[in-house]
Amino acid sequence: MSIKKRLVLSNIGMIVLPIVGFLILEMILGYLFFVAFNGTPRGSDLELFIGLRMAGMIIILAVINGLLTYYVSRSILSPLNNLSLAAKRIREGDLNYSVKSKRNDELGELSETFEAMRISLKEAEVARRNYEQNRQELTASISHDLATPLTSIKGYVNGIQDGIANTPEKLERYLDIIYKKADDMDALIHDLFLYSKFDVSQVPFDFEKIDLYAFFQNFIEEITFDIKEAGGSAALHASPDTSYLVEADREQLRRVVKNIIQNSLKYIDKPQKEIHVYLDNREDEIVVRIQDNGSGIAPEHLPYLFESFYRTDTSRNSSTGGSGLGLAIVKKIIDQHGGKAWAESETGQGTSIYFTLKKKVSK
């Protein structure tokens, strides 16, 4: 019942209930005085009757008004006191104090709104703590991945300065290692800069109509030499008679596929490395699956595969090369395309990276 109805009924009750009480009191006192005790409606008996009736009326008015006032005020003040207490607890930082209410009036709605606000504040606080933790982990990962090649560079420079590289061959080897370590640092800084730009939506996207079948045919042909150099092969599995038209940014799509394939080749532990690309035409999207024949990834690591600097085991560390941001950038780009990216894997059976792209709408 709403507060407005409750107040209206209370006001009606303050009028009707005393009248009913007066009538009942009149009948009871009349019966007692003039029937049960054989009193007379005059003289002292009448005066006593009138006096008792007046006292009874005052008592009835006081009791009924007191009870109604207590009921109405309690039904309003009690939830208000709970809300006030909850506000104080939240102000003090206690976001676990619940103010759920089963009432169906305005105060119940207010309590539900307050509870929704509390839950939102709690979720925001959890998100803030997670963000702070991720920021600290990201800073630590960046520091580690920059410090490792920098330490190596300093060590080899000191070796050159101390005359350890005392032959042209050794000097050339030292300089090659220094260059490679500097190149790794440059790649990390580049990917980190790109990742941060995606994070604040500062990367422009130029969407166009792309035929994924032709796109992957050309892409695999372009990287065939590099894949063979890495001891692998790549193949496209799709029907040339099926339409695979999507809306995408061609340059960013190339970055997505390149990052996935490079990441797969890096961690395949078999002599013959295999990359298979599958295209699946669905109702309103195209699903791309890039599968490798690596050792696979444990199930507990799959949900975190697209997080920045995440390593699933000791073999997946900075010693294998790369910035550790490849798949994190993949997810950022696919998110900007309105698609999804995920991974499926079985230990010893390889890993499949999936992502979806929206179909090109025919006009």
PDB file of N, CA and C in Angstrom, residues 64-135:
ATOM      1  N   ILE A  64      -7.031   5.640  20.173  1.00  0.00           N
ATOM      2  CA  ILE A  64      -7.129   5.447  18.713  1.00  0.00           C
ATOM      3  C   ILE A  64      -6.155   6.346  17.974  1.00  0.00           C
ATOM      4  N   ASN A  65      -6.099   7.616  18.352  1.00  0.00           N
ATOM      5  CA  ASN A  65      -5.162   8.537  17.689  1.00  0.00           C
ATOM      6  C   ASN A  65      -3.714   8.131  17.949  1.00  0.00           C
ATOM      7  N   GLY A  66      -3.443   7.684  19.183  1.00  0.00           N
ATOM      8  CA  GLY A  66      -2.080   7.244  19.501  1.00  0.00           C
ATOM      9  C   GLY A  66      -1.660   6.038  18.684  1.00  0.00           C
ATOM     10  N   LEU A  67      -2.592   5.031  18.617  1.00  0.00           N
ATOM     11  CA  LEU A  67      -2.272   3.826  17.862  1.00  0.00           C
ATOM     12  C   LEU A  67      -2.101   4.107  16.375  1.00  0.00           C
ATOM     13  N   LEU A  68      -3.017   4.909  15.811  1.00  0.00           N
ATOM     14  CA  LEU A  68      -2.923   5.218  14.382  1.00  0.00           C
ATOM     15  C   LEU A  68      -1.663   6.037  14.075  1.00  0.00           C
ATOM     16  N   THR A  69      -1.385   6.994  14.944  1.00  0.00           N
ATOM     17  CA  THR A  69      -0.180   7.813  14.734  1.00  0.00           C
ATOM     18  C   THR A  69       1.075   6.958  14.831  1.00  0.00           C
ATOM     19  N   TYR A  70       1.108   6.045  15.811  1.00  0.00           N
ATOM     20  CA  TYR A  70       2.265   5.166  15.961  1.00  0.00           C
ATOM     21  C   TYR A  70       2.433   4.262  14.745  1.00  0.00           C
ATOM     22  N   TYR A  71       1.314   3.694  14.275  1.00  0.00           N
ATOM     23  CA  TYR A  71       1.385   2.790  13.121  1.00  0.00           C
ATOM     24  C   TYR A  71       1.894   3.518  11.872  1.00  0.00           C
ATOM     25  N   VAL A  72       1.314   4.696  11.609  1.00  0.00           N
ATOM     26  CA  VAL A  72       1.698   5.433  10.398  1.00  0.00           C
ATOM     27  C   VAL A  72       3.145   5.916  10.496  1.00  0.00           C
ATOM     28  N   SER A  73       3.501   6.491  11.651  1.00  0.00           N
ATOM     29  CA  SER A  73       4.864   7.017  11.799  1.00  0.00           C
ATOM     30  C   SER A  73       5.891   5.880  11.756  1.00  0.00           C
ATOM     31  N   ARG A  74       5.543   4.743  12.374  1.00  0.00           N
ATOM     32  CA  ARG A  74       6.468   3.609  12.351  1.00  0.00           C
ATOM     33  C   ARG A  74       6.666   3.079  10.942  1.00  0.00           C
ATOM     34  N   SER A  75       5.579   3.029  10.156  1.00  0.00           N
ATOM     35  CA  SER A  75       5.675   2.522   8.791  1.00  0.00           C
ATOM     36  C   SER A  75       6.471   3.462   7.889  1.00  0.00           C
ATOM     37  N   ILE A  76       6.624   4.724   8.292  1.00  0.00           N
ATOM     38  CA  ILE A  76       7.384   5.693   7.494  1.00  0.00           C
ATOM     39  C   ILE A  76       8.776   5.912   8.070  1.00  0.00           C
ATOM     40  N   LEU A  77       8.838   6.116   9.382  1.00  0.00           N
ATOM     41  CA  LEU A  77      10.115   6.461  10.009  1.00  0.00           C
ATOM     42  C   LEU A  77      11.081   5.281  10.059  1.00  0.00           C
ATOM     43  N   SER A  78      10.549   4.057  10.241  1.00  0.00           N
ATOM     44  CA  SER A  78      11.440   2.901  10.347  1.00  0.00           C
ATOM     45  C   SER A  78      12.290   2.694   9.085  1.00  0.00           C
ATOM     46  N   PRO A  79      11.691   2.663   7.887  1.00  0.00           N
ATOM     47  CA  PRO A  79      12.548   2.533   6.688  1.00  0.00           C
ATOM     48  C   PRO A  79      13.436   3.743   6.459  1.00  0.00           C
ATOM     49  N   LEU A  80      12.955   4.940   6.862  1.00  0.00           N
ATOM     50  CA  LEU A  80      13.797   6.129   6.724  1.00  0.00           C
ATOM     51  C   LEU A  80      15.020   6.039   7.635  1.00  0.00           C
ATOM     52  N   ASN A  81      14.815   5.512   8.839  1.00  0.00           N
ATOM     53  CA  ASN A  81      15.948   5.320   9.749  1.00  0.00           C
ATOM     54  C   ASN A  81      16.937   4.305   9.188  1.00  0.00           C
ATOM     55  N   ASN A  82      16.393   3.235   8.558  1.00  0.00           N
ATOM     56  CA  ASN A  82      17.281   2.244   7.930  1.00  0.00           C
ATOM     57  C   ASN A  82      18.088   2.857   6.791  1.00  0.00           C
ATOM     58  N   LEU A  83      17.415   3.697   5.995  1.00  0.00           N
ATOM     59  CA  LEU A  83      18.114   4.365   4.892  1.00  0.00           C
ATOM     60  C   LEU A  83      19.166   5.333   5.422  1.00  0.00           C
ATOM     61  N   SER A  84      18.826   6.036   6.504  1.00  0.00           N
ATOM     62  CA  SER A  84      19.784   6.961   7.100  1.00  0.00           C
ATOM     63  C   SER A  84      21.000   6.219   7.638  1.00  0.00           C
ATOM     64  N   LEU A  85      20.750   5.079   8.290  1.00  0.00           N
ATOM     65  CA  LEU A  85      21.857   4.268   8.810  1.00  0.00           C
ATOM     66  C   LEU A  85      22.710   3.725   7.664  1.00  0.00           C
ATOM     67  N   ALA A  86      22.030   3.287   6.592  1.00  0.00           N
ATOM     68  CA  ALA A  86      22.770   2.765   5.440  1.00  0.00           C
ATOM     69  C   ALA A  86      23.633   3.848   4.810  1.00  0.00           C
ATOM     70  N   ALA A  87      23.090   5.067   4.720  1.00  0.00           N
ATOM     71  CA  ALA A  87      23.859   6.178   4.151  1.00  0.00           C
ATOM     72  C   ALA A  87      25.113   6.455   4.980  1.00  0.00           C
ATOM     73  N   LYS A  88      24.968   6.395   6.306  1.00  0.00           N
ATOM     74  CA  LYS A  88      26.130   6.607   7.176  1.00  0.00           C
ATOM     75  C   LYS A  88      27.155   5.493   7.008  1.00  0.00           C
ATOM     76  N   ARG A  89      26.669   4.244   6.911  1.00  0.00           N
ATOM     77  CA  ARG A  89      27.601   3.117   6.750  1.00  0.00           C
ATOM     78  C   ARG A  89      28.347   3.216   5.418  1.00  0.00           C
ATOM     79  N   ILE A  90      27.616   3.579   4.366  1.00  0.00           N
ATOM     80  CA  ILE A  90      28.255   3.727   3.051  1.00  0.00           C
ATOM     81  C   ILE A  90      29.249   4.881   3.059  1.00  0.00           C
ATOM     82  N   ARG A  91      28.872   5.975   3.739  1.00  0.00           N
ATOM     83  CA  ARG A  91      29.798   7.113   3.837  1.00  0.00           C
ATOM     84  C   ARG A  91      31.085   6.718   4.540  1.00  0.00           C
ATOM     85  N   GLU A  92      30.977   5.776   5.488  1.00  0.00           N
ATOM     86  CA  GLU A  92      32.152   5.293   6.210  1.00  0.00           C
ATOM     87  C   GLU A  92      32.910   4.210   5.442  1.00  0.00           C
ATOM     88  N   GLY A  93      32.382   3.840   4.244  1.00  0.00           N
ATOM     89  CA  GLY A  93      33.089   2.880   3.402  1.00  0.00           C
ATOM     90  C   GLY A  93      32.562   1.465   3.457  1.00  0.00           C
ATOM     91  N   ASP A  94      31.485   1.226   4.211  1.00  0.00           N
ATOM     92  CA  ASP A  94      30.923  -0.117   4.297  1.00  0.00           C
ATOM     93  C   ASP A  94      29.889  -0.292   3.180  1.00  0.00           C
ATOM     94  N   LEU A  95      30.315  -0.906   2.067  1.00  0.00           N
ATOM     95  CA  LEU A  95      29.426  -1.086   0.923  1.00  0.00           C
ATOM     96  C   LEU A  95      28.710  -2.429   0.946  1.00  0.00           C
ATOM     97  N   ASN A  96      28.822  -3.158   2.048  1.00  0.00           N
ATOM     98  CA  ASN A  96      28.152  -4.449   2.179  1.00  0.00           C
ATOM     99  C   ASN A  96      26.856  -4.358   2.974  1.00  0.00           C
ATOM    100  N   TYR A  97      26.524  -3.173   3.466  1.00  0.00           N
ATOM    101  CA  TYR A  97      25.311  -2.999   4.264  1.00  0.00           C
ATOM    102  C   TYR A  97      24.104  -2.916   3.329  1.00  0.00           C
ATOM    103  N   SER A  98      23.278  -3.951   3.328  1.00  0.00           N
ATOM    104  CA  SER A  98      22.155  -4.026   2.396  1.00  0.00           C
ATOM    105  C   SER A  98      20.904  -3.367   2.974  1.00  0.00           C
ATOM    106  N   VAL A  99      20.122  -2.742   2.102  1.00  0.00           N
ATOM    107  CA  VAL A  99      18.857  -2.111   2.516  1.00  0.00           C
ATOM    108  C   VAL A  99      17.706  -2.644   1.654  1.00  0.00           C
ATOM    109  N   LYS A 100      17.748  -3.927   1.351  1.00  0.00           N
ATOM    110  CA  LYS A 100      16.669  -4.518   0.571  1.00  0.00           C
ATOM    111  C   LYS A 100      15.358  -4.398   1.327  1.00  0.00           C
ATOM    112  N   SER A 101      14.264  -4.174   0.599  1.00  0.00           N
ATOM    113  CA  SER A 101      12.958  -4.006   1.228  1.00  0.00           C
ATOM    114  C   SER A 101      11.898  -4.765   0.431  1.00  0.00           C
ATOM    115  N   LYS A 102      10.931  -5.345   1.159  1.00  0.00           N
ATOM    116  CA  LYS A 102       9.827  -6.050   0.513  1.00  0.00           C
ATOM    117  C   LYS A 102       8.580  -5.179   0.437  1.00  0.00           C
ATOM    118  N   ARG A 103       8.694  -3.932   0.829  1.00  0.00           N
ATOM    119  CA  ARG A 103       7.550  -3.017   0.811  1.00  0.00           C
ATOM    120  C   ARG A 103       7.169  -2.682  -0.626  1.00  0.00           C
ATOM    121  N   ASN A 104       5.888  -2.384  -0.823  1.00  0.00           N
ATOM    122  CA  ASN A 104       5.389  -2.041  -2.152  1.00  0.00           C
ATOM    123  C   ASN A 104       4.973  -0.574  -2.249  1.00  0.00           C
ATOM    124  N   ASP A 105       5.543   0.263  -1.405  1.00  0.00           N
ATOM    125  CA  ASP A 105       5.196   1.679  -1.432  1.00  0.00           C
ATOM    126  C   ASP A 105       6.373   2.508  -1.917  1.00  0.00           C
ATOM    127  N   GLU A 106       6.237   3.825  -1.783  1.00  0.00           N
ATOM    128  CA  GLU A 106       7.283   4.731  -2.257  1.00  0.00           C
ATOM    129  C   GLU A 106       8.602   4.507  -1.532  1.00  0.00           C
ATOM    130  N   LEU A 107       8.520   4.208  -0.239  1.00  0.00           N
ATOM    131  CA  LEU A 107       9.747   3.966   0.522  1.00  0.00           C
ATOM    132  C   LEU A 107      10.398   2.656   0.085  1.00  0.00           C
ATOM    133  N   GLY A 108       9.586   1.682  -0.333  1.00  0.00           N
ATOM    134  CA  GLY A 108      10.143   0.448  -0.873  1.00  0.00           C
ATOM    135  C   GLY A 108      10.900   0.717  -2.165  1.00  0.00           C
ATOM    136  N   GLU A 109      10.315   1.558  -3.025  1.00  0.00           N
ATOM    137  CA  GLU A 109      10.996   1.932  -4.269  1.00  0.00           C
ATOM    138  C   GLU A 109      12.278   2.690  -3.977  1.00  0.00           C
ATOM    139  N   LEU A 110      12.209   3.577  -2.969  1.00  0.00           N
ATOM    140  CA  LEU A 110      13.407   4.329  -2.587  1.00  0.00           C
ATOM    141  C   LEU A 110      14.492   3.385  -2.066  1.00  0.00           C
ATOM    142  N   SER A 111      14.084   2.397  -1.282  1.00  0.00           N
ATOM    143  CA  SER A 111      15.044   1.425  -0.762  1.00  0.00           C
ATOM    144  C   SER A 111      15.687   0.622  -1.893  1.00  0.00           C
ATOM    145  N   GLU A 112      14.867   0.215  -2.875  1.00  0.00           N
ATOM    146  CA  GLU A 112      15.401  -0.527  -4.014  1.00  0.00           C
ATOM    147  C   GLU A 112      16.366   0.324  -4.823  1.00  0.00           C
ATOM    148  N   THR A 113      16.018   1.604  -5.001  1.00  0.00           N
ATOM    149  CA  THR A 113      16.919   2.514  -5.714  1.00  0.00           C
ATOM    150  C   THR A 113      18.222   2.696  -4.949  1.00  0.00           C
ATOM    151  N   PHE A 114      18.109   2.828  -3.631  1.00  0.00           N
ATOM    152  CA  PHE A 114      19.291   2.979  -2.787  1.00  0.00           C
ATOM    153  C   PHE A 114      20.147   1.717  -2.849  1.00  0.00           C
ATOM    154  N   GLU A 115      19.479   0.543  -2.849  1.00  0.00           N
ATOM    155  CA  GLU A 115      20.205  -0.726  -2.919  1.00  0.00           C
ATOM    156  C   GLU A 115      20.927  -0.864  -4.256  1.00  0.00           C
ATOM    157  N   ALA A 116      20.248  -0.432  -5.340  1.00  0.00           N
ATOM    158  CA  ALA A 116      20.892  -0.479  -6.661  1.00  0.00           C
ATOM    159  C   ALA A 116      22.106   0.443  -6.698  1.00  0.00           C
ATOM    160  N   MET A 117      21.978   1.612  -6.047  1.00  0.00           N
ATOM    161  CA  MET A 117      23.104   2.540  -5.976  1.00  0.00           C
ATOM    162  C   MET A 117      24.258   1.926  -5.192  1.00  0.00           C
ATOM    163  N   ARG A 118      23.926   1.244  -4.077  1.00  0.00           N
ATOM    164  CA  ARG A 118      24.968   0.600  -3.270  1.00  0.00           C
ATOM    165  C   ARG A 118      25.701  -0.467  -4.073  1.00  0.00           C
ATOM    166  N   ILE A 119      24.936  -1.278  -4.808  1.00  0.00           N
ATOM    167  CA  ILE A 119      25.550  -2.333  -5.621  1.00  0.00           C
ATOM    168  C   ILE A 119      26.441  -1.721  -6.696  1.00  0.00           C
ATOM    169  N   SER A 120      25.967  -0.628  -7.320  1.00  0.00           N
ATOM    170  CA  SER A 120      26.777   0.045  -8.344  1.00  0.00           C
ATOM    171  C   SER A 120      28.067   0.593  -7.751  1.00  0.00           C
ATOM    172  N   LEU A 121      27.962   1.180  -6.557  1.00  0.00           N
ATOM    173  CA  LEU A 121      29.154   1.702  -5.897  1.00  0.00           C
ATOM    174  C   LEU A 121      30.124   0.578  -5.550  1.00  0.00           C
ATOM    175  N   LYS A 122      29.568  -0.565  -5.109  1.00  0.00           N
ATOM    176  CA  LYS A 122      30.418  -1.705  -4.763  1.00  0.00           C
ATOM    177  C   LYS A 122      31.121  -2.241  -6.007  1.00  0.00           C
ATOM    178  N   GLU A 123      30.360  -2.348  -7.123  1.00  0.00           N
ATOM    179  CA  GLU A 123      30.967  -2.817  -8.367  1.00  0.00           C
ATOM    180  C   GLU A 123      32.031  -1.840  -8.854  1.00  0.00           C
ATOM    181  N   ALA A 124      31.750  -0.538  -8.697  1.00  0.00           N
ATOM    182  CA  ALA A 124      32.733   0.462  -9.111  1.00  0.00           C
ATOM    183  C   ALA A 124      33.994   0.367  -8.251  1.00  0.00           C
ATOM    184  N   GLU A 125      33.810   0.095  -6.960  1.00  0.00           N
ATOM    185  CA  GLU A 125      34.962  -0.036  -6.069  1.00  0.00           C
ATOM    186  C   GLU A 125      35.786  -1.275  -6.433  1.00  0.00           C
ATOM    187  N   VAL A 126      35.081  -2.382  -6.732  1.00  0.00           N
ATOM    188  CA  VAL A 126      35.794  -3.598  -7.161  1.00  0.00           C
ATOM    189  C   VAL A 126      36.544  -3.349  -8.458  1.00  0.00           C
ATOM    190  N   ALA A 127      35.866  -2.648  -9.397  1.00  0.00           N
ATOM    191  CA  ALA A 127      36.517  -2.335 -10.677  1.00  0.00           C
ATOM    192  C   ALA A 127      37.730  -1.441 -10.464  1.00  0.00           C
ATOM    193  N   ARG A 128      37.602  -0.486  -9.532  1.00  0.00           N
ATOM    194  CA  ARG A 128      38.731   0.416  -9.261  1.00  0.00           C
ATOM    195  C   ARG A 128      39.911  -0.352  -8.691  1.00  0.00           C
ATOM    196  N   ARG A 129      39.619  -1.289  -7.762  1.00  0.00           N
ATOM    197  CA  ARG A 129      40.702  -2.080  -7.170  1.00  0.00           C
ATOM    198  C   ARG A 129      41.347  -2.989  -8.216  1.00  0.00           C
ATOM    199  N   ASN A 130      40.497  -3.588  -9.068  1.00  0.00           N
ATOM    200  CA  ASN A 130      41.054  -4.428 -10.130  1.00  0.00           C
ATOM    201  C   ASN A 130      41.902  -3.616 -11.091  1.00  0.00           C
ATOM    202  N   TYR A 131      41.411  -2.410 -11.406  1.00  0.00           N
ATOM    203  CA  TYR A 131      42.177  -1.542 -12.306  1.00  0.00           C
ATOM    204  C   TYR A 131      43.515  -1.176 -11.689  1.00  0.00           C
ATOM    205  N   GLU A 132      43.483  -0.872 -10.390  1.00  0.00           N
ATOM    206  CA  GLU A 132      44.732  -0.506  -9.713  1.00  0.00           C
ATOM    207  C   GLU A 132      45.689  -1.690  -9.670  1.00  0.00           C
ATOM    208  N   GLN A 133      45.137  -2.883  -9.399  1.00  0.00           N
ATOM    209  CA  GLN A 133      45.980  -4.076  -9.385  1.00  0.00           C
ATOM    210  C   GLN A 133      46.550  -4.361 -10.768  1.00  0.00           C
ATOM    211  N   ASN A 134      45.689  -4.236 -11.806  1.00  0.00           N
ATOM    212  CA  ASN A 134      46.158  -4.452 -13.172  1.00  0.00           C
ATOM    213  C   ASN A 134      47.213  -3.422 -13.563  1.00  0.00           C
ATOM    214  N   ARG A 135      47.008  -2.181 -13.112  1.00  0.00           N
ATOM    215  CA  ARG A 135      47.987  -1.128 -13.419  1.00  0.00           C
ATOM    216  C   ARG A 135      49.339  -1.445 -12.785  1.00  0.00           C
TER     217      ARG A 135
END
